[in-house]
Protein backbone atom coordinates (compact mmCIF):
# COMPACT_ATOMS: atom_id res chain seq x y z
CA UNK A 1 0.00 0.00 0.00
CA UNK A 2 1.39 3.35 -1.06
CA UNK A 3 1.38 6.14 1.52
CA UNK A 4 2.57 9.70 1.12
CA UNK A 5 3.00 12.00 4.11
CA UNK A 6 3.66 15.70 3.57
CA UNK A 7 5.21 18.06 6.08
CA UNK A 8 6.95 21.41 6.24
CA UNK A 9 4.09 23.79 5.60
CA UNK A 10 3.53 26.90 7.64
CA UNK A 11 3.18 30.65 7.70
CA UNK A 12 5.80 32.71 5.90
CA UNK A 13 6.13 36.32 4.80
CA UNK A 14 6.24 37.27 1.13
CA UNK A 15 9.74 36.72 -0.21
CA UNK A 16 10.42 33.98 2.30
CA UNK A 17 11.20 30.30 1.82
CA UNK A 18 9.85 26.95 2.89
CA UNK A 19 10.82 23.39 2.16
CA UNK A 20 8.09 20.79 1.92
CA UNK A 21 8.80 17.11 2.40
CA UNK A 22 6.90 14.07 1.16
CA UNK A 23 7.86 10.84 2.88
CA UNK A 24 6.85 7.81 0.84
CA UNK A 25 6.21 4.22 1.83
CA UNK A 26 5.18 1.34 -0.39
CA UNK A 27 7.09 2.74 -3.36
CA UNK A 28 10.60 3.90 -4.14
CA UNK A 29 10.71 7.57 -5.07
CA UNK A 30 13.92 6.95 -6.98
CA UNK A 31 12.14 4.95 -9.69
CA UNK A 32 8.75 6.62 -9.73
CA UNK A 33 7.47 9.91 -11.02
CA UNK A 34 6.53 12.06 -8.05
CA UNK A 35 4.60 15.29 -8.23
CA UNK A 36 3.52 18.26 -6.15
CA UNK A 37 0.16 19.90 -6.61
CA UNK A 38 -1.67 22.65 -4.75
CA UNK A 39 -5.24 23.64 -4.14
CA UNK A 40 -6.98 26.77 -2.96
CA UNK A 41 -10.52 26.47 -1.54
CA UNK A 42 -13.07 26.75 -4.32
CA UNK A 43 -10.54 26.08 -7.06
CA UNK A 44 -9.29 23.01 -8.85
CA UNK A 45 -6.11 21.31 -7.74
CA UNK A 46 -3.26 22.50 -9.94
CA UNK A 47 0.06 21.06 -10.98
CA UNK A 48 3.17 22.56 -9.38
CA UNK A 49 6.14 20.32 -10.17
CA UNK A 50 7.15 16.80 -11.08
CA UNK A 51 10.31 14.74 -10.96
CA UNK A 52 10.34 11.73 -13.25
CA UNK A 53 11.78 8.29 -12.71
CA UNK A 54 14.94 9.35 -14.56
CA UNK A 55 15.28 12.55 -12.58
CA UNK A 56 14.08 15.11 -15.08
CA UNK A 57 11.92 17.90 -13.69
CA UNK A 58 9.11 20.08 -14.91
CA UNK A 59 7.39 23.06 -13.32
CA UNK A 60 4.28 25.13 -13.66
CA UNK A 61 5.02 28.47 -15.27
CA UNK A 62 3.91 30.26 -12.12
CA UNK A 63 6.63 28.69 -9.97
CA UNK A 64 9.45 28.14 -12.45
CA UNK A 65 12.66 29.70 -11.23
CA UNK A 66 11.40 29.92 -7.64
CA UNK A 67 10.58 26.31 -6.72
CA UNK A 68 12.82 23.26 -6.95
CA UNK A 69 11.71 19.64 -6.72
CA UNK A 70 14.23 17.02 -5.63
CA UNK A 71 14.41 13.59 -4.04
CA UNK A 72 16.53 11.73 -1.52
CA UNK A 73 16.58 8.03 -2.33
CA UNK A 74 18.12 7.08 1.01
CA UNK A 75 15.28 8.77 2.89
CA UNK A 76 12.71 7.83 0.24
CA UNK A 77 11.52 11.41 0.37
CA UNK A 78 10.65 14.05 -2.20
CA UNK A 79 11.14 17.73 -1.46
CA UNK A 80 9.79 20.99 -2.77
CA UNK A 81 12.04 23.95 -2.03
CA UNK A 82 10.01 27.12 -2.35
CA UNK A 83 11.81 30.45 -2.53
CA UNK A 84 10.63 34.00 -3.17
CA UNK A 85 7.18 33.05 -2.01
CA UNK A 86 4.26 35.18 -3.09
CA UNK A 87 0.81 35.74 -1.62
CA UNK A 88 -0.65 33.70 -4.47
CA UNK A 89 1.38 30.65 -3.43
CA UNK A 90 -0.94 30.24 -0.46
CA UNK A 91 -2.59 26.83 -0.78
CA UNK A 92 -2.68 23.30 0.51
CA UNK A 93 0.18 21.44 -1.11
CA UNK A 94 -0.20 17.76 -1.97
CA UNK A 95 2.29 15.08 -2.91
CA UNK A 96 1.25 12.66 -5.63
CA UNK A 97 2.19 9.36 -7.20
CA UNK A 98 -0.30 8.09 -9.80
CA UNK A 99 -3.60 7.63 -7.95
CA UNK A 100 -2.18 8.20 -4.47
CA UNK A 101 -2.31 11.55 -2.69
CA UNK A 102 -0.99 12.65 0.63
CA UNK A 103 -3.09 14.46 3.20
CA UNK A 104 -1.68 17.84 2.25
CA UNK A 105 0.21 20.54 4.10
CA UNK A 106 -0.93 24.14 4.40
CA UNK A 107 1.30 26.91 3.12
CA UNK A 108 0.24 30.45 3.97
CA UNK A 109 2.11 33.44 2.62
CA UNK A 110 1.07 36.58 4.43
CA UNK A 111 2.53 39.79 5.76
Tab-separated table of N, CA, C and O in Angstrom:
chain	number	residue	atom	x	y	z
A	1	UNK	N	0.832	-1.186	0.000
A	1	UNK	CA	0.000	0.000	0.000
A	1	UNK	C	0.873	1.245	0.000
A	1	UNK	O	1.757	1.384	0.829
A	2	UNK	N	0.602	2.125	-0.939
A	2	UNK	CA	1.391	3.347	-1.059
A	2	UNK	C	0.846	4.402	-0.096
A	2	UNK	O	-0.360	4.637	-0.016
A	3	UNK	N	1.749	5.020	0.646
A	3	UNK	CA	1.379	6.137	1.515
A	3	UNK	C	2.342	7.287	1.304
A	3	UNK	O	3.552	7.076	1.159
A	4	UNK	N	1.787	8.479	1.278
A	4	UNK	CA	2.572	9.696	1.122
A	4	UNK	C	2.212	10.637	2.267
A	4	UNK	O	1.031	10.908	2.495
A	5	UNK	N	3.225	11.131	2.961
A	5	UNK	CA	2.997	12.003	4.106
A	5	UNK	C	3.774	13.295	3.912
A	5	UNK	O	5.010	13.291	3.920
A	6	UNK	N	3.029	14.399	3.752
A	6	UNK	CA	3.665	15.697	3.570
A	6	UNK	C	3.925	16.380	4.912
A	6	UNK	O	3.200	16.151	5.885
A	7	UNK	N	4.919	17.224	4.920
A	7	UNK	CA	5.214	18.057	6.080
A	7	UNK	C	5.986	19.284	5.623
A	7	UNK	O	6.423	19.350	4.463
A	8	UNK	N	6.123	20.241	6.530
A	8	UNK	CA	6.945	21.405	6.238
A	8	UNK	C	6.188	22.675	5.922
A	8	UNK	O	6.797	23.730	5.739
A	9	UNK	N	4.869	22.581	5.860
A	9	UNK	CA	4.095	23.789	5.596
A	9	UNK	C	4.114	24.732	6.781
A	9	UNK	O	4.608	24.399	7.858
A	10	UNK	N	3.581	25.926	6.561
A	10	UNK	CA	3.534	26.897	7.640
A	10	UNK	C	3.212	28.282	7.128
A	10	UNK	O	2.794	28.467	5.984
A	11	UNK	N	3.425	29.245	8.013
A	11	UNK	CA	3.178	30.652	7.699
A	11	UNK	C	4.508	31.335	7.403
A	11	UNK	O	5.461	31.212	8.189
A	12	UNK	N	4.565	32.036	6.297
A	12	UNK	CA	5.800	32.711	5.901
A	12	UNK	C	5.447	34.054	5.261
A	12	UNK	O	4.373	34.204	4.671
A	13	UNK	N	6.349	35.007	5.398
A	13	UNK	CA	6.130	36.316	4.798
A	13	UNK	C	6.465	36.286	3.313
A	13	UNK	O	7.251	35.445	2.867
A	14	UNK	N	5.884	37.189	2.554
A	14	UNK	CA	6.245	37.273	1.128
A	14	UNK	C	7.756	37.433	0.970
A	14	UNK	O	8.394	38.183	1.717
A	15	UNK	N	8.305	36.721	0.007
A	15	UNK	CA	9.742	36.724	-0.208
A	15	UNK	C	10.484	35.662	0.567
A	15	UNK	O	11.680	35.436	0.325
A	16	UNK	N	9.782	35.006	1.471
A	16	UNK	CA	10.420	33.982	2.297
A	16	UNK	C	10.506	32.635	1.603
A	16	UNK	O	10.147	32.499	0.424
A	17	UNK	N	10.984	31.648	2.358
A	17	UNK	CA	11.202	30.300	1.818
A	17	UNK	C	10.624	29.253	2.752
A	17	UNK	O	10.539	29.458	3.971
A	18	UNK	N	10.254	28.142	2.157
A	18	UNK	CA	9.851	26.954	2.892
A	18	UNK	C	10.311	25.739	2.104
A	18	UNK	O	10.436	25.800	0.873
A	19	UNK	N	10.537	24.659	2.825
A	19	UNK	CA	10.819	23.389	2.161
A	19	UNK	C	9.803	22.357	2.612
A	19	UNK	O	9.712	22.043	3.802
A	20	UNK	N	9.063	21.843	1.647
A	20	UNK	CA	8.094	20.795	1.918
A	20	UNK	C	8.745	19.429	1.717
A	20	UNK	O	9.599	19.271	0.843
A	21	UNK	N	8.313	18.471	2.518
A	21	UNK	CA	8.797	17.106	2.397
A	21	UNK	C	7.630	16.167	2.150
A	21	UNK	O	6.522	16.405	2.647
A	22	UNK	N	7.896	15.119	1.417
A	22	UNK	CA	6.901	14.073	1.157
A	22	UNK	C	7.589	12.735	1.399
A	22	UNK	O	8.396	12.293	0.581
A	23	UNK	N	7.294	12.133	2.537
A	23	UNK	CA	7.863	10.837	2.880
A	23	UNK	C	6.988	9.739	2.306
A	23	UNK	O	5.784	9.702	2.574
A	24	UNK	N	7.603	8.861	1.525
A	24	UNK	CA	6.846	7.812	0.842
A	24	UNK	C	7.107	6.447	1.467
A	24	UNK	O	8.213	6.170	1.933
A	25	UNK	N	6.078	5.622	1.456
A	25	UNK	CA	6.207	4.215	1.826
A	25	UNK	C	5.388	3.397	0.837
A	25	UNK	O	4.392	3.873	0.301
A	26	UNK	N	5.868	2.200	0.574
A	26	UNK	CA	5.183	1.337	-0.389
A	26	UNK	C	5.663	1.495	-1.812
A	26	UNK	O	5.280	0.716	-2.682
A	27	UNK	N	6.472	2.518	-2.051
A	27	UNK	CA	7.088	2.737	-3.365
A	27	UNK	C	8.475	3.321	-3.139
A	27	UNK	O	8.777	3.818	-2.054
A	28	UNK	N	9.288	3.268	-4.181
A	28	UNK	CA	10.603	3.901	-4.137
A	28	UNK	C	10.537	5.181	-4.972
A	28	UNK	O	10.275	5.134	-6.174
A	29	UNK	N	10.784	6.303	-4.347
A	29	UNK	CA	10.708	7.573	-5.071
A	29	UNK	C	11.772	7.660	-6.147
A	29	UNK	O	11.643	8.433	-7.087
A	30	UNK	N	12.827	6.868	-6.014
A	30	UNK	CA	13.924	6.950	-6.978
A	30	UNK	C	13.550	6.380	-8.343
A	30	UNK	O	14.206	6.694	-9.338
A	31	UNK	N	12.503	5.565	-8.409
A	31	UNK	CA	12.142	4.946	-9.687
A	31	UNK	C	10.702	5.235	-10.079
A	31	UNK	O	10.140	4.575	-10.955
A	32	UNK	N	10.113	6.226	-9.425
A	32	UNK	CA	8.748	6.621	-9.732
A	32	UNK	C	8.662	8.118	-9.994
A	32	UNK	O	9.407	8.899	-9.409
A	33	UNK	N	7.762	8.491	-10.840
A	33	UNK	CA	7.473	9.906	-11.024
A	33	UNK	C	6.693	10.401	-9.816
A	33	UNK	O	5.713	9.771	-9.393
A	34	UNK	N	7.151	11.498	-9.245
A	34	UNK	CA	6.532	12.060	-8.053
A	34	UNK	C	6.204	13.525	-8.332
A	34	UNK	O	7.029	14.258	-8.884
A	35	UNK	N	5.014	13.932	-7.932
A	35	UNK	CA	4.598	15.292	-8.226
A	35	UNK	C	4.124	16.054	-7.007
A	35	UNK	O	3.795	15.464	-5.978
A	36	UNK	N	4.126	17.355	-7.133
A	36	UNK	CA	3.524	18.262	-6.153
A	36	UNK	C	2.406	19.034	-6.842
A	36	UNK	O	2.559	19.497	-7.976
A	37	UNK	N	1.306	19.135	-6.144
A	37	UNK	CA	0.161	19.901	-6.609
A	37	UNK	C	-0.283	20.813	-5.472
A	37	UNK	O	0.110	20.632	-4.324
A	38	UNK	N	-1.132	21.776	-5.803
A	38	UNK	CA	-1.665	22.645	-4.752
A	38	UNK	C	-3.117	22.996	-5.051
A	38	UNK	O	-3.555	22.951	-6.209
A	39	UNK	N	-3.812	23.346	-3.991
A	39	UNK	CA	-5.239	23.643	-4.141
A	39	UNK	C	-5.644	24.750	-3.190
A	39	UNK	O	-5.298	24.722	-1.998
A	40	UNK	N	-6.382	25.693	-3.725
A	40	UNK	CA	-6.984	26.773	-2.961
A	40	UNK	C	-8.468	26.472	-2.842
A	40	UNK	O	-9.071	25.975	-3.801
A	41	UNK	N	-9.088	26.741	-1.687
A	41	UNK	CA	-10.524	26.466	-1.538
A	41	UNK	C	-11.342	27.082	-2.665
A	41	UNK	O	-11.159	28.253	-3.015
A	42	UNK	N	-12.216	26.270	-3.260
A	42	UNK	CA	-13.072	26.746	-4.323
A	42	UNK	C	-12.463	26.654	-5.712
A	42	UNK	O	-13.121	26.995	-6.700
A	43	UNK	N	-11.210	26.209	-5.769
A	43	UNK	CA	-10.544	26.083	-7.063
A	43	UNK	C	-10.071	24.657	-7.276
A	43	UNK	O	-9.920	23.891	-6.327
A	44	UNK	N	-9.788	24.338	-8.538
A	44	UNK	CA	-9.289	23.009	-8.853
A	44	UNK	C	-7.843	22.849	-8.400
A	44	UNK	O	-7.081	23.828	-8.337
A	45	UNK	N	-7.497	21.620	-8.085
A	45	UNK	CA	-6.111	21.311	-7.737
A	45	UNK	C	-5.258	21.543	-8.981
A	45	UNK	O	-5.632	21.139	-10.081
A	46	UNK	N	-4.110	22.182	-8.797
A	46	UNK	CA	-3.263	22.499	-9.940
A	46	UNK	C	-1.866	21.920	-9.782
A	46	UNK	O	-1.336	21.791	-8.675
A	47	UNK	N	-1.290	21.615	-10.920
A	47	UNK	CA	0.060	21.063	-10.977
A	47	UNK	C	1.082	22.114	-10.559
A	47	UNK	O	0.982	23.297	-10.939
A	48	UNK	N	2.076	21.675	-9.796
A	48	UNK	CA	3.166	22.561	-9.382
A	48	UNK	C	4.499	22.090	-9.975
A	48	UNK	O	5.198	22.858	-10.636
A	49	UNK	N	4.845	20.822	-9.721
A	49	UNK	CA	6.141	20.324	-10.168
A	49	UNK	C	6.115	18.808	-10.199
A	49	UNK	O	5.316	18.175	-9.511
A	50	UNK	N	7.016	18.255	-11.008
A	50	UNK	CA	7.154	16.802	-11.081
A	50	UNK	C	8.623	16.445	-11.272
A	50	UNK	O	9.371	17.199	-11.896
A	51	UNK	N	9.006	15.326	-10.693
A	51	UNK	CA	10.309	14.739	-10.959
A	51	UNK	C	10.051	13.333	-11.472
A	51	UNK	O	9.334	12.549	-10.843
A	52	UNK	N	10.632	13.018	-12.618
A	52	UNK	CA	10.342	11.731	-13.249
A	52	UNK	C	11.245	10.632	-12.700
A	52	UNK	O	12.168	10.886	-11.922
A	53	UNK	N	11.000	9.436	-13.166
A	53	UNK	CA	11.784	8.291	-12.706
A	53	UNK	C	13.259	8.424	-13.088
A	53	UNK	O	14.134	7.881	-12.407
A	54	UNK	N	13.541	9.170	-14.146
A	54	UNK	CA	14.945	9.345	-14.557
A	54	UNK	C	15.531	10.655	-14.043
A	54	UNK	O	16.657	11.004	-14.391
A	55	UNK	N	14.753	11.367	-13.238
A	55	UNK	CA	15.284	12.551	-12.584
A	55	UNK	C	15.061	13.866	-13.296
A	55	UNK	O	15.513	14.909	-12.818
A	56	UNK	N	14.381	13.836	-14.420
A	56	UNK	CA	14.082	15.110	-15.076
A	56	UNK	C	12.945	15.803	-14.333
A	56	UNK	O	12.136	15.155	-13.668
A	57	UNK	N	12.905	17.112	-14.438
A	57	UNK	CA	11.923	17.899	-13.690
A	57	UNK	C	11.131	18.805	-14.619
A	57	UNK	O	11.589	19.176	-15.708
A	58	UNK	N	9.948	19.159	-14.161
A	58	UNK	CA	9.111	20.082	-14.914
A	58	UNK	C	8.311	20.896	-13.906
A	58	UNK	O	7.963	20.396	-12.829
A	59	UNK	N	8.048	22.155	-14.259
A	59	UNK	CA	7.388	23.063	-13.321
A	59	UNK	C	6.256	23.821	-13.997
A	59	UNK	O	6.288	24.091	-15.205
A	60	UNK	N	5.298	24.205	-13.189
A	60	UNK	CA	4.278	25.126	-13.665
A	60	UNK	C	4.944	26.470	-13.931
A	60	UNK	O	5.905	26.847	-13.245
A	61	UNK	N	4.432	27.184	-14.900
A	61	UNK	CA	5.024	28.465	-15.269
A	61	UNK	C	5.044	29.433	-14.086
A	61	UNK	O	5.964	30.239	-13.936
A	62	UNK	N	4.043	29.329	-13.241
A	62	UNK	CA	3.908	30.264	-12.125
A	62	UNK	C	4.970	30.089	-11.049
A	62	UNK	O	5.181	30.992	-10.230
A	63	UNK	N	5.642	28.938	-11.019
A	63	UNK	CA	6.627	28.685	-9.974
A	63	UNK	C	8.027	28.477	-10.533
A	63	UNK	O	9.002	28.386	-9.762
A	64	UNK	N	8.153	28.402	-11.837
A	64	UNK	CA	9.450	28.140	-12.454
A	64	UNK	C	10.455	29.213	-12.063
A	64	UNK	O	10.152	30.410	-12.100
A	65	UNK	N	11.628	28.763	-11.656
A	65	UNK	CA	12.659	29.697	-11.234
A	65	UNK	C	12.617	30.022	-9.754
A	65	UNK	O	13.565	30.591	-9.210
A	66	UNK	N	11.524	29.663	-9.083
A	66	UNK	CA	11.397	29.916	-7.643
A	66	UNK	C	11.326	28.617	-6.845
A	66	UNK	O	11.803	28.584	-5.701
A	67	UNK	N	10.738	27.588	-7.410
A	67	UNK	CA	10.577	26.309	-6.719
A	67	UNK	C	11.514	25.275	-7.329
A	67	UNK	O	11.786	25.296	-8.539
A	68	UNK	N	11.961	24.349	-6.488
A	68	UNK	CA	12.816	23.260	-6.948
A	68	UNK	C	12.339	21.949	-6.337
A	68	UNK	O	12.217	21.846	-5.112
A	69	UNK	N	12.087	20.969	-7.191
A	69	UNK	CA	11.705	19.643	-6.718
A	69	UNK	C	12.947	18.752	-6.733
A	69	UNK	O	13.779	18.840	-7.656
A	70	UNK	N	13.083	17.926	-5.705
A	70	UNK	CA	14.228	17.023	-5.628
A	70	UNK	C	13.818	15.786	-4.840
A	70	UNK	O	12.717	15.729	-4.289
A	71	UNK	N	14.717	14.815	-4.782
A	71	UNK	CA	14.411	13.594	-4.036
A	71	UNK	C	15.677	13.079	-3.366
A	71	UNK	O	16.788	13.313	-3.834
A	72	UNK	N	15.458	12.387	-2.263
A	72	UNK	CA	16.529	11.731	-1.522
A	72	UNK	C	16.184	10.250	-1.472
A	72	UNK	O	15.270	9.849	-0.737
A	73	UNK	N	16.898	9.462	-2.244
A	73	UNK	CA	16.582	8.033	-2.332
A	73	UNK	C	16.805	7.324	-1.002
A	73	UNK	O	16.040	6.428	-0.642
A	74	UNK	N	17.818	7.726	-0.266
A	74	UNK	CA	18.125	7.081	1.008
A	74	UNK	C	16.999	7.292	2.018
A	74	UNK	O	16.699	6.403	2.811
A	75	UNK	N	16.383	8.465	1.975
A	75	UNK	CA	15.285	8.768	2.892
A	75	UNK	C	13.928	8.468	2.255
A	75	UNK	O	12.896	8.624	2.910
A	76	UNK	N	13.944	8.094	0.974
A	76	UNK	CA	12.713	7.826	0.238
A	76	UNK	C	11.724	8.993	0.356
A	76	UNK	O	10.540	8.823	0.647
A	77	UNK	N	12.260	10.167	0.149
A	77	UNK	CA	11.515	11.406	0.366
A	77	UNK	C	11.699	12.339	-0.826
A	77	UNK	O	12.786	12.417	-1.401
A	78	UNK	N	10.630	13.031	-1.154
A	78	UNK	CA	10.651	14.048	-2.199
A	78	UNK	C	10.481	15.406	-1.529
A	78	UNK	O	9.714	15.543	-0.569
A	79	UNK	N	11.179	16.397	-2.051
A	79	UNK	CA	11.144	17.732	-1.464
A	79	UNK	C	10.641	18.752	-2.485
A	79	UNK	O	10.772	18.572	-3.694
A	80	UNK	N	10.119	19.831	-1.950
A	80	UNK	CA	9.795	20.993	-2.772
A	80	UNK	C	10.355	22.215	-2.059
A	80	UNK	O	9.813	22.649	-1.032
A	81	UNK	N	11.449	22.728	-2.568
A	81	UNK	CA	12.044	23.945	-2.026
A	81	UNK	C	11.347	25.131	-2.672
A	81	UNK	O	11.352	25.267	-3.900
A	82	UNK	N	10.771	25.981	-1.846
A	82	UNK	CA	10.011	27.121	-2.354
A	82	UNK	C	10.671	28.407	-1.888
A	82	UNK	O	10.759	28.665	-0.679
A	83	UNK	N	11.159	29.175	-2.823
A	83	UNK	CA	11.812	30.448	-2.534
A	83	UNK	C	11.006	31.602	-3.122
A	83	UNK	O	10.146	31.398	-3.978
A	84	UNK	N	11.311	32.790	-2.661
A	84	UNK	CA	10.634	34.002	-3.169
A	84	UNK	C	9.120	33.819	-3.171
A	84	UNK	O	8.442	34.113	-4.167
A	85	UNK	N	8.606	33.358	-2.073
A	85	UNK	CA	7.178	33.047	-2.008
A	85	UNK	C	6.326	34.302	-2.168
A	85	UNK	O	6.691	35.392	-1.700
A	86	UNK	N	5.195	34.101	-2.818
A	86	UNK	CA	4.258	35.183	-3.092
A	86	UNK	C	2.928	34.891	-2.398
A	86	UNK	O	2.637	33.733	-2.052
A	87	UNK	N	2.120	35.923	-2.239
A	87	UNK	CA	0.809	35.744	-1.620
A	87	UNK	C	0.001	34.667	-2.348
A	87	UNK	O	-0.701	33.872	-1.711
A	88	UNK	N	0.138	34.649	-3.662
A	88	UNK	CA	-0.652	33.703	-4.465
A	88	UNK	C	-0.162	32.264	-4.391
A	88	UNK	O	-0.770	31.370	-4.969
A	89	UNK	N	0.924	32.026	-3.672
A	89	UNK	CA	1.382	30.652	-3.435
A	89	UNK	C	0.641	30.007	-2.270
A	89	UNK	O	0.830	28.807	-2.009
A	90	UNK	N	-0.164	30.782	-1.577
A	90	UNK	CA	-0.941	30.243	-0.458
A	90	UNK	C	-1.890	29.158	-0.953
A	90	UNK	O	-2.670	29.385	-1.882
A	91	UNK	N	-1.784	27.976	-0.347
A	91	UNK	CA	-2.592	26.833	-0.777
A	91	UNK	C	-2.270	25.638	0.119
A	91	UNK	O	-1.319	25.691	0.908
A	92	UNK	N	-3.050	24.584	-0.055
A	92	UNK	CA	-2.684	23.295	0.513
A	92	UNK	C	-1.883	22.564	-0.563
A	92	UNK	O	-2.319	22.461	-1.710
A	93	UNK	N	-0.724	22.107	-0.187
A	93	UNK	CA	0.176	21.437	-1.113
A	93	UNK	C	0.101	19.928	-0.898
A	93	UNK	O	0.186	19.450	0.243
A	94	UNK	N	-0.033	19.204	-2.014
A	94	UNK	CA	-0.198	17.759	-1.972
A	94	UNK	C	0.914	17.076	-2.753
A	94	UNK	O	1.300	17.526	-3.840
A	95	UNK	N	1.343	15.957	-2.221
A	95	UNK	CA	2.291	15.082	-2.906
A	95	UNK	C	1.481	14.023	-3.644
A	95	UNK	O	0.421	13.593	-3.172
A	96	UNK	N	2.012	13.603	-4.799
A	96	UNK	CA	1.249	12.661	-5.628
A	96	UNK	C	2.133	11.637	-6.305
A	96	UNK	O	3.237	11.951	-6.769
A	97	UNK	N	1.638	10.403	-6.350
A	97	UNK	CA	2.187	9.356	-7.197
A	97	UNK	C	1.010	8.600	-7.796
A	97	UNK	O	0.289	7.912	-7.072
A	98	UNK	N	0.808	8.743	-9.088
A	98	UNK	CA	-0.300	8.089	-9.804
A	98	UNK	C	-1.610	8.410	-9.090
A	98	UNK	O	-2.020	9.559	-9.010
A	99	UNK	N	-2.281	7.404	-8.546
A	99	UNK	CA	-3.598	7.632	-7.950
A	99	UNK	C	-3.528	7.938	-6.461
A	99	UNK	O	-4.562	8.154	-5.833
A	100	UNK	N	-2.330	8.001	-5.905
A	100	UNK	CA	-2.176	8.200	-4.466
A	100	UNK	C	-1.833	9.646	-4.149
A	100	UNK	O	-0.945	10.230	-4.772
A	101	UNK	N	-2.541	10.184	-3.157
A	101	UNK	CA	-2.309	11.550	-2.695
A	101	UNK	C	-2.009	11.529	-1.204
A	101	UNK	O	-2.538	10.717	-0.465
A	102	UNK	N	-1.182	12.474	-0.783
A	102	UNK	CA	-0.994	12.653	0.634
A	102	UNK	C	-2.141	13.447	1.225
A	102	UNK	O	-3.093	13.811	0.525
A	103	UNK	N	-2.022	13.747	2.514
A	103	UNK	CA	-3.094	14.461	3.201
A	103	UNK	C	-2.999	15.967	3.006
A	103	UNK	O	-3.952	16.692	3.291
A	104	UNK	N	-1.869	16.421	2.511
A	104	UNK	CA	-1.682	17.843	2.249
A	104	UNK	C	-1.042	18.580	3.409
A	104	UNK	O	-1.149	18.172	4.565
A	105	UNK	N	-0.375	19.669	3.089
A	105	UNK	CA	0.213	20.541	4.096
A	105	UNK	C	-0.065	21.987	3.698
A	105	UNK	O	0.095	22.363	2.543
A	106	UNK	N	-0.506	22.768	4.667
A	106	UNK	CA	-0.926	24.143	4.397
A	106	UNK	C	0.274	25.069	4.309
A	106	UNK	O	1.115	25.083	5.215
A	107	UNK	N	0.312	25.855	3.260
A	107	UNK	CA	1.302	26.915	3.116
A	107	UNK	C	0.542	28.236	3.048
A	107	UNK	O	-0.334	28.418	2.199
A	108	UNK	N	0.878	29.139	3.945
A	108	UNK	CA	0.238	30.450	3.972
A	108	UNK	C	1.304	31.522	3.857
A	108	UNK	O	2.222	31.582	4.677
A	109	UNK	N	1.188	32.325	2.824
A	109	UNK	CA	2.107	33.438	2.615
A	109	UNK	C	1.344	34.720	2.928
A	109	UNK	O	0.368	35.053	2.254
A	110	UNK	N	1.798	35.402	3.969
A	110	UNK	CA	1.068	36.580	4.428
A	110	UNK	C	2.007	37.512	5.169
A	110	UNK	O	2.933	37.070	5.849
A	111	UNK	N	1.749	38.808	5.025
A	111	UNK	CA	2.529	39.787	5.756
A	111	UNK	C	1.828	40.143	7.060
A	111	UNK	O	2.348	40.945	7.843
